[in-house]
């Protein structure tokens, strides 16, 4: 089991996600897991109807 869990809220950031994940992978601490959690925010839900 990893020593640290990093939970990244993901809301409409498709363009920024690769940079975020690359930054996490570049950390010197290696005993961690990453959870990407989220979906569309309310603004996007209203605009898509």
XYZ file of C-alpha atoms in Angstrom:
49
model
C 0.000 0.000 0.000
C 1.396 3.444 -0.924
C 2.385 5.786 1.891
C 0.505 8.734 0.342
C -2.598 9.052 -1.833
C -2.816 12.167 -3.994
C -6.369 12.981 -5.064
C -6.584 15.420 -7.965
C -9.995 17.003 -8.596
C -10.541 16.973 -12.363
C -13.165 19.379 -13.712
C -12.945 20.472 -17.343
C -9.145 20.604 -17.433
C -8.431 18.279 -20.322
C -5.731 20.590 -21.686
C -3.959 20.824 -18.314
C -4.176 17.188 -17.244
C -0.978 15.952 -18.988
C 1.046 18.726 -17.303
C -0.490 17.878 -13.921
C 0.292 14.164 -14.220
C 3.818 14.864 -15.491
C 4.427 17.117 -12.485
C 3.262 14.392 -10.099
C 5.466 11.796 -11.784
C 8.502 14.101 -11.509
C 8.354 14.194 -7.706
C 11.275 12.734 -5.791
C 8.918 10.947 -3.379
C 8.032 7.665 -5.108
C 5.770 5.904 -2.602
C 2.439 7.420 -3.644
C -0.626 6.756 -5.743
C -2.637 9.252 -7.782
C -6.421 9.336 -8.045
C -8.005 11.532 -10.699
C -11.562 12.236 -9.579
C -14.283 14.410 -11.015
C -16.400 15.234 -13.979
C -18.121 18.204 -15.523
C -18.858 21.235 -13.400
C -22.305 22.858 -13.199
C -21.424 25.550 -15.730
C -20.745 22.947 -18.404
C -23.880 20.964 -17.525
C -26.068 24.071 -17.999
C -24.406 24.931 -21.323
C -24.751 21.439 -22.728
C -28.544 21.265 -22.372
